mmCIF file of C-alpha atoms and ligand atoms in Angstrom:
data_model
loop_
_atom_site.group_PDB
_atom_site.id
_atom_site.type_symbol
_atom_site.label_atom_id
_atom_site.label_comp_id
_atom_site.label_asym_id
_atom_site.label_seq_id
_atom_site.Cartn_x
_atom_site.Cartn_y
_atom_site.Cartn_z
ATOM 1 C CA MET A 1 94.962 124.954 29.560
ATOM 2 C CA ASP A 2 96.810 121.921 31.040
ATOM 3 C CA ARG A 3 94.317 118.677 32.837
ATOM 4 C CA SER A 4 95.519 118.919 35.703
ATOM 5 C CA ALA A 5 94.150 122.901 35.878
ATOM 6 C CA ARG A 6 91.872 121.841 34.224
ATOM 7 C CA ALA A 7 90.531 119.103 37.029
ATOM 8 C CA ALA A 8 90.882 121.913 39.794
ATOM 9 C CA GLY A 9 88.930 124.169 37.567
ATOM 10 C CA ILE A 10 85.629 121.560 37.434
ATOM 11 C CA ALA A 11 86.729 120.014 41.057
ATOM 12 C CA ALA A 12 85.582 123.821 42.877
ATOM 13 C CA ALA A 13 82.773 123.523 39.718
ATOM 14 C CA ILE A 14 81.831 120.907 41.844
ATOM 15 C CA LEU A 15 82.113 121.636 45.012
ATOM 16 C CA ARG A 16 80.012 125.026 44.876
ATOM 17 C CA LEU A 17 77.330 122.859 42.948
ATOM 18 C CA ALA A 18 77.285 120.835 46.542
ATOM 19 C CA ARG A 19 77.243 123.721 48.722
ATOM 20 C CA ALA A 20 74.005 124.847 46.201
ATOM 21 C CA ALA A 21 72.344 121.551 46.756
ATOM 22 C CA GLU A 22 73.282 121.216 50.310
ATOM 23 C CA ALA A 23 71.636 124.675 51.571
ATOM 24 C CA GLY A 24 67.982 123.455 48.866
ATOM 25 C CA GLU A 25 68.338 120.279 50.597
ATOM 26 C CA ARG A 26 68.676 121.979 54.450
ATOM 27 C CA ALA A 27 65.570 124.200 53.619
ATOM 28 C CA ALA A 28 63.367 121.627 52.226
ATOM 29 C CA VAL A 29 63.931 119.404 55.414
ATOM 30 C CA GLN A 30 64.028 121.905 57.969
ATOM 31 C CA ALA A 31 60.545 123.015 56.568
ATOM 32 C CA ALA A 32 59.522 119.123 57.620
ATOM 33 C CA GLY A 33 61.207 119.990 60.904
ATOM 34 C CA PHE A 34 64.630 117.726 59.913
ATOM 35 C CA THR A 35 68.041 118.097 60.337
ATOM 36 C CA PRO A 36 69.937 116.860 56.591
ATOM 37 C CA ALA A 37 71.725 114.235 58.697
ATOM 38 C CA GLN A 38 67.920 112.422 59.803
ATOM 39 C CA ALA A 39 66.354 113.690 56.547
ATOM 40 C CA ALA A 40 69.610 110.887 55.125
ATOM 41 C CA ALA A 41 68.718 108.369 58.056
ATOM 42 C CA LEU A 42 65.237 107.757 57.243
ATOM 43 C CA ARG A 43 66.118 107.734 53.463
ATOM 44 C CA PHE A 44 68.658 105.162 54.066
ATOM 45 C CA ALA A 45 66.472 103.616 56.231
ATOM 46 C CA ALA A 46 63.669 103.311 53.220
ATOM 47 C CA LYS A 47 66.473 102.156 50.514
ATOM 48 C CA THR A 48 68.998 100.387 52.148
ATOM 49 C CA ARG A 49 68.451 96.448 52.337
ATOM 50 C CA PRO A 50 66.666 95.061 55.582
ATOM 51 C CA ASP A 51 70.107 93.251 56.369
ATOM 52 C CA VAL A 52 72.294 95.619 55.381
ATOM 53 C CA ALA A 53 71.052 98.752 56.852
ATOM 54 C CA THR A 54 73.137 98.647 60.566
ATOM 55 C CA PRO A 55 73.604 101.649 62.689
ATOM 56 C CA GLY A 56 77.087 101.150 61.551
ATOM 57 C CA HIS A 57 76.927 100.840 57.622
ATOM 58 C CA LEU A 58 74.871 104.492 58.158
ATOM 59 C CA ALA A 59 77.968 106.141 59.583
ATOM 60 C CA ARG A 60 79.959 105.137 56.954
ATOM 61 C CA VAL A 61 76.876 106.079 54.362
ATOM 62 C CA LEU A 62 77.336 109.306 55.999
ATOM 63 C CA GLY A 63 81.107 109.558 56.498
ATOM 64 C CA VAL A 64 80.767 110.010 60.254
ATOM 65 C CA ARG A 65 82.295 107.805 63.555
ATOM 66 C CA HIS A 66 79.527 105.058 64.710
ATOM 67 C CA ALA A 67 78.547 107.501 67.933
ATOM 68 C CA THR A 68 77.422 110.098 65.738
ATOM 69 C CA ALA A 69 75.866 108.564 63.881
ATOM 70 C CA VAL A 70 73.765 107.066 66.633
ATOM 71 C CA GLY A 71 73.391 110.157 68.345
ATOM 72 C CA ILE A 72 71.658 111.099 64.719
ATOM 73 C CA VAL A 73 68.778 108.427 64.511
ATOM 74 C CA ASN A 74 68.171 108.534 68.156
ATOM 75 C CA PRO A 75 66.307 111.453 68.196
ATOM 76 C CA LEU A 76 64.119 109.537 65.380
ATOM 77 C CA VAL A 77 63.373 106.884 67.470
ATOM 78 C CA ASP A 78 62.134 108.764 69.933
ATOM 79 C CA ARG A 79 59.500 110.695 67.478
ATOM 80 C CA GLY A 80 58.617 106.743 66.231
ATOM 81 C CA LEU A 81 59.561 107.099 63.328
ATOM 82 C CA ILE A 82 62.623 104.377 63.504
ATOM 83 C CA GLU A 83 63.068 101.444 65.195
ATOM 84 C CA ARG A 84 65.663 98.796 66.293
ATOM 85 C CA ARG A 85 65.056 95.456 65.105
ATOM 86 C CA PRO A 86 67.018 91.582 65.040
ATOM 87 C CA HIS A 87 69.997 91.504 62.868
ATOM 88 C CA PRO A 88 68.189 88.760 60.465
ATOM 89 C CA PHE A 89 71.696 86.718 60.704
ATOM 90 C CA ASP A 90 73.445 88.552 63.208
ATOM 91 C CA ARG A 91 72.299 87.911 66.270
ATOM 92 C CA ARG A 92 75.323 90.585 68.066
ATOM 93 C CA GLN A 93 73.377 93.530 65.520
ATOM 94 C CA SER A 94 70.201 95.555 65.465
ATOM 95 C CA VAL A 95 69.269 97.400 62.235
ATOM 96 C CA LEU A 96 66.980 100.088 61.277
ATOM 97 C CA ALA A 97 63.425 100.120 60.060
ATOM 98 C CA LEU A 98 60.800 102.264 59.681
ATOM 99 C CA THR A 99 57.421 102.657 61.513
ATOM 100 C CA PRO A 100 54.840 103.602 59.789
ATOM 101 C CA ALA A 101 54.788 107.382 60.923
ATOM 102 C CA GLY A 102 58.365 107.211 59.400
ATOM 103 C CA ARG A 103 57.524 105.767 55.600
ATOM 104 C CA GLU A 104 54.627 108.820 55.418
ATOM 105 C CA ALA A 105 57.620 111.457 57.392
ATOM 106 C CA TRP A 106 60.347 109.576 54.259
ATOM 107 C CA ALA A 107 57.180 109.269 51.751
ATOM 108 C CA ARG A 108 56.693 113.619 52.263
ATOM 109 C CA LEU A 109 60.689 114.161 52.416
ATOM 110 C CA GLU A 110 61.213 112.571 48.989
ATOM 111 C CA ARG A 111 59.514 114.431 47.270
ATOM 112 C CA TRP A 112 61.962 118.162 47.883
ATOM 113 C CA SER A 113 63.751 119.010 45.437
ATOM 114 C CA SER A 114 68.292 120.258 46.023
ATOM 115 C CA GLY A 115 66.742 122.379 43.027
ATOM 116 C CA LEU A 116 69.402 120.846 40.419
ATOM 117 C CA GLU A 117 66.994 118.953 39.064
ATOM 118 C CA ALA A 118 65.693 122.066 37.057
ATOM 119 C CA ALA A 119 69.496 122.862 35.580
ATOM 120 C CA LEU A 120 69.974 119.634 34.786
ATOM 121 C CA GLU A 121 66.368 119.691 32.833
ATOM 122 C CA THR A 122 67.997 122.534 30.813
ATOM 123 C CA LEU A 123 70.763 120.046 29.184
ATOM 124 C CA GLY A 124 70.430 118.195 25.835
ATOM 125 C CA PRO A 125 70.125 114.630 25.794
ATOM 126 C CA GLY A 126 73.019 113.756 25.053
ATOM 127 C CA GLU A 127 74.749 115.690 27.136
ATOM 128 C CA LEU A 128 72.520 114.417 29.887
ATOM 129 C CA ASP A 129 73.911 111.135 28.802
ATOM 130 C CA ALA A 130 77.616 112.401 28.602
ATOM 131 C CA PHE A 131 77.718 114.148 31.643
ATOM 132 C CA GLU A 132 75.527 111.477 33.885
ATOM 133 C CA ALA A 133 78.094 109.159 33.123
ATOM 134 C CA ALA A 134 81.203 111.348 33.752
ATOM 135 C CA ILE A 135 80.000 111.725 37.265
ATOM 136 C CA ALA A 136 79.172 107.921 37.337
ATOM 137 C CA LYS A 137 82.549 106.905 36.515
ATOM 138 C CA VAL A 138 84.467 110.386 38.860
ATOM 139 C CA VAL A 139 82.147 108.800 42.250
ATOM 140 C CA ALA A 140 83.271 105.366 40.859
ATOM 141 C CA GLU A 141 86.759 106.218 41.490
ATOM 142 C CA GLN A 142 85.912 108.100 44.476
ATOM 143 C CA VAL A 143 84.410 104.884 46.268
ATOM 144 C CA ARG A 144 87.621 102.335 45.142
ATOM 145 C CA ALA A 145 89.866 104.849 46.441
ATOM 146 C CA GLY A 146 87.522 104.214 49.254
ATOM 147 C CA ARG A 147 86.934 108.691 49.847
ATOM 148 C CA LEU A 148 83.053 107.826 49.831
ATOM 149 C CA VAL A 149 80.767 104.967 50.444
ATOM 150 C CA VAL A 150 77.410 104.485 47.891
ATOM 151 C CA SER A 151 74.677 102.891 48.675
ATOM 152 C CA ALA A 152 72.825 100.828 45.260
ATOM 153 C CA PRO A 153 71.396 98.062 44.059
ATOM 154 C CA CYS A 154 73.438 94.739 43.217
ATOM 155 C CA ALA A 155 73.212 95.530 39.600
ATOM 156 C CA GLY A 156 76.798 96.444 38.515
ATOM 157 C CA CYS A 157 78.119 95.828 41.752
ATOM 158 C CA VAL A 158 82.062 93.291 40.948
ATOM 159 C CA HIS A 159 80.175 91.093 44.568
ATOM 160 C CA PHE A 160 76.834 90.214 42.081
ATOM 161 C CA ARG A 161 76.611 86.949 40.515
ATOM 162 C CA PRO A 162 73.504 87.350 38.537
ATOM 163 C CA GLY A 163 71.340 84.876 37.424
ATOM 164 C CA ALA A 164 73.947 81.784 39.779
ATOM 165 C CA HIS A 165 70.477 80.424 40.664
ATOM 166 C CA PRO A 166 68.342 80.031 38.195
ATOM 167 C CA GLY A 167 64.645 78.602 38.580
ATOM 168 C CA SER A 168 65.043 79.706 42.085
ATOM 169 C CA GLY A 169 62.745 81.963 44.022
ATOM 170 C CA ARG A 170 66.175 83.534 45.054
ATOM 171 C CA PRO A 171 67.853 83.355 41.606
ATOM 172 C CA HIS A 172 70.325 85.468 42.489
ATOM 173 C CA ASP A 173 73.950 85.138 44.224
ATOM 174 C CA CYS A 174 76.247 88.014 46.660
ATOM 175 C CA ALA A 175 79.994 86.488 46.529
ATOM 176 C CA LEU A 176 80.747 88.690 49.329
ATOM 177 C CA ILE A 177 78.185 87.819 51.431
ATOM 178 C CA GLY A 178 77.772 83.997 50.545
ATOM 179 C CA ARG A 179 74.095 84.399 50.175
ATOM 180 C CA ALA A 180 71.521 84.517 47.285
ATOM 181 C CA LEU A 181 69.594 87.032 46.485
ATOM 182 C CA GLY A 182 65.891 87.865 45.435
ATOM 183 C CA GLU A 183 65.171 90.413 43.479
ATOM 184 C CA ALA A 184 63.304 92.748 45.705
ATOM 185 C CA GLU A 185 66.628 92.407 47.727
ATOM 186 C CA ALA A 186 69.383 92.822 44.814
ATOM 187 C CA ALA A 187 67.164 95.930 44.126
ATOM 188 C CA MET A 188 67.599 97.212 47.310
ATOM 189 C CA GLU A 189 70.699 99.850 47.982
ATOM 190 C CA CYS A 190 73.564 98.386 49.332
ATOM 191 C CA PRO A 191 76.422 99.904 51.498
ATOM 192 C CA GLU A 192 78.917 96.991 49.832
ATOM 193 C CA HIS A 193 77.830 97.949 46.401
ATOM 194 C CA THR A 194 81.617 98.043 44.667
ATOM 195 C CA PRO A 195 81.797 99.084 41.559
ATOM 196 C CA ALA A 196 82.673 96.069 39.313
HETATM 197 S S1 LIG B 201 78.001 94.290 47.635
HETATM 198 FE FE1 LIG B 201 77.209 94.178 46.120
HETATM 199 S S2 LIG B 201 76.544 91.640 45.337
HETATM 200 FE FE2 LIG B 201 76.506 91.744 47.682
HETATM 201 S S3 LIG B 201 74.418 92.068 47.990
HETATM 202 FE FE3 LIG B 201 76.042 94.008 48.318
HETATM 203 S S4 LIG B 201 75.161 95.467 46.229
HETATM 204 FE FE4 LIG B 201 75.013 93.197 46.207
#
């Protein structure tokens, strides 16, 4: 079989896995009283660095229009799970943050399982490493091609300058936003992460 036929077969298998995982996710989050999009919004507010947790970035991560992202967030605001706060550096924007009730809801949701974990556990250590590396490479290509936005911590980002400010409380630097970052900030997810 030639490489393009193999790639098409693997792409079809990934799509089938994604549908199965999505069905597993839907069942788990619906049982908790959320839609998958609402669960993704809660995750975004929980994991994203506070200064980039804007509705605009949520829209990019979800792959939806800005108005759609706002429509996903509003019921969570009404339920007292997410709040809009002033942006720390840009008065024109607001950021999304979990309320204490939102943090509790996310802590319950975070334990959901798509069912894929059990299948992946059947792989041997070498197989798991190779699968993880291959998936990461494919995802990075999709990010580079602009077809996918994946929030990730600073490590491995082309803009990351680790240790640029030695001896400082904010030892790292981001060349994209031109700002020093502390350890905790650099460890949080950023929707601007661009694989190096
Ligand atoms: S763009 Fe990259 S280096 Fe800058 S904050 Fe985001 S992940 Fe970190």
